[in-house]
Amino acid sequence: MRAGGREDEEASRKLKSMDVDKAENGGGGAGEESPRPAVKYYGWKAMPFIIGNETFEKLGTLGTSANLLVYLTQVFHMRSVDAATLLNGLNGTTSLAPIIGAFLSDAYLGRYLALAIASVASLIGMFLLTLTAGADSLHPAECPAADGPCGTKATSYQLAVLFMAFAFLVLGSAGIRPCSMPFGADQFNPHTESGRRGINSFFNWYYFTFTAAMMISATVIIYVQSNVSWPIGLGIPTALMFLACVLFFMGTKLYVRVTPEGSPFTSVVQVLSAALRKRSLKQPKDPKQDLFDPPHTSAMVTKLAHTDQFRCLDKAAIVASPEEVRPGGAAPADPWRLCSVQQVEEVKCLIRIAPVWSTGIIYYVAVVQQSTYVVLAALQSDRRLGNNFHIPAASFTVFAMLAQTLWIPFYDRLLLPRLRKMTGKEEGFTLLQRQGIGIVLSTVAMVISAIVEDRRRAIALSQPTLGTTITGGAISAMSSLWMVPQLMVLGLSEAFNLISQIEFYYKEIPEHMRSVAGALTSTRVGSTSSTGPSLASASSTSSTSSSAQGGTGSRGPATDRPGEVDHRHLTSAGIMSSELCGDGDLVGCLVG
């Protein structure tokens, strides 16, 4: 799969999809509710409602979830271990729920209805969570002494309301995460130049609002929750989620809705089953004549042209006998023995994105590792600004978000138009090139992290320390601001890699399966949860011998041996470099 070949296939696919344009100009397009003679795209006119909804929704959900660990320990008096276990289960569930949501959206509900149900569910969940903080009967009584043991525990009724709130939040994530971005991109006509440019810009601005919401949640909302009151701190996200719902429903008449066309997973299994049953047949000499390719009737789903990749799957569309086709030639007699070229090509699309998805898992491990260890390093560095202000260790990740927030408008408005003129391509850099640039930048960030960590530890060993943390680690005299460059580089890396990955999924997956693209991001996060510890364990093993020679003093992070953290950063950098060099597609795009 090479860049040039992919672009040729894309061009061929668009040429063969002219029937879609004809259908839009007078054919039988279909919305989710009733057939329509034409599809009318409002494009950017619909964006205030969609992006506004997304902004307020992210402010609400992120503002609610960002400080839940503190909420459970302070208000519900849970032990830290119990609260962390509960949140791990909640995070794992919310990462897997979008798979189910994507299936239901693409098969039965459609993205509009899925988003409507999920938005209301999230609002109910946030409202219930706010009630647990505001109503005295829905949380345990306050501890008599803030610094002493607390014997008041949550009752079964109080926990039931809390878990009900979490259940609604999971239901909300099942619909919002996989559907929000594809639904926004659906509003642009992919068959016009202005529509394609609109899609490219939409992904950038979508991620811009996401990072801006994360910054506000990590600063303003958390400050209100921690320093003002929990009812107000949770009430603000609830009010923002209410505004998100209002904006979403206000734009209902403007939205383009892709009709659900049955379970995409069933179609995939049918293709694999039919290809397996016909594995002994010879490959067709003329695919246009020998494969089952009935007329395409949907105005919302692009007609896919036959490609020569994965030709073993083409056997699923071979008509072995006339009895396999119903009278009229428009449908197979048994869909488990004969599939259309459209179905086969959809399966090929899913296979093509698998390498990029797996690459994203390895990349995201580096991102998560940086986000985790930067907090530990900040705790053991000089975080003073002036005489009285200390930067909270957890707030350092805001610098990565700030880099993304500043870069995305610059790239979209200033750099991208110039790149279009230079390259002759609408997207400037190709999607795979942008992913490759992101991997290179993440490797640079890991190397910088290792250098800064080595300097921090050296200063702690050679100069007087500023004290110790509550876990016993020495606080180095090195300013924590030395970590800002690595975080800024990491933010730029995410701006290149993560946005282009999501856009890649959207453009490669057929229209009626695009909720799967949103679910792929969530499953990548879930896969990272299991891959990350393996990477840490491997890098820990590789540094054991050098760590043992250096002793186990308290000059390094309290949870790691001296020298282990920078070894982990360098190990991650090596893995990212080898991944980039081993991926012929990305290297070919970067040098070509």
PDB file of C-alpha atoms in Angstrom, residues 25 144 166 174 225 251 316 324 366 402 442 453 455 488 509 525 535 574 585:
ATOM      1  CA  ASN A  25     -28.948  16.320  -8.416  1.00  0.00           C
ATOM      2  CA  PRO A 144     -15.486  15.830  61.903  1.00  0.00           C
ATOM      3  CA  PHE A 166     -21.979   6.822  36.007  1.00  0.00           C
ATOM      4  CA  ALA A 174     -21.289   5.265  23.758  1.00  0.00           C
ATOM      5  CA  GLN A 225     -14.369  22.229  42.340  1.00  0.00           C
ATOM      6  CA  GLY A 251     -29.756  22.888  14.154  1.00  0.00           C
ATOM      7  CA  ALA A 316     -17.071 -13.664  -2.532  1.00  0.00           C
ATOM      8  CA  GLU A 324     -27.249 -17.410  -6.763  1.00  0.00           C
ATOM      9  CA  ALA A 366       4.422   7.419  24.153  1.00  0.00           C
ATOM     10  CA  LEU A 402      -1.535  25.083  24.596  1.00  0.00           C
ATOM     11  CA  SER A 442       7.065  12.378  19.472  1.00  0.00           C
ATOM     12  CA  GLU A 453      15.312  13.943  33.439  1.00  0.00           C
ATOM     13  CA  ARG A 455      19.740  16.873  34.214  1.00  0.00           C
ATOM     14  CA  MET A 488       5.265  21.785  23.510  1.00  0.00           C
ATOM     15  CA  ILE A 509     -14.214   3.992   5.805  1.00  0.00           C
ATOM     16  CA  VAL A 525      -7.010   4.220  24.152  1.00  0.00           C
ATOM     17  CA  LEU A 535       6.353  -1.101  27.566  1.00  0.00           C
ATOM     18  CA  GLY A 574      13.858   3.843  20.056  1.00  0.00           C
ATOM     19  CA  ASP A 585       4.204   3.628   3.732  1.00  0.00           C
TER      20      ASP A 585
END
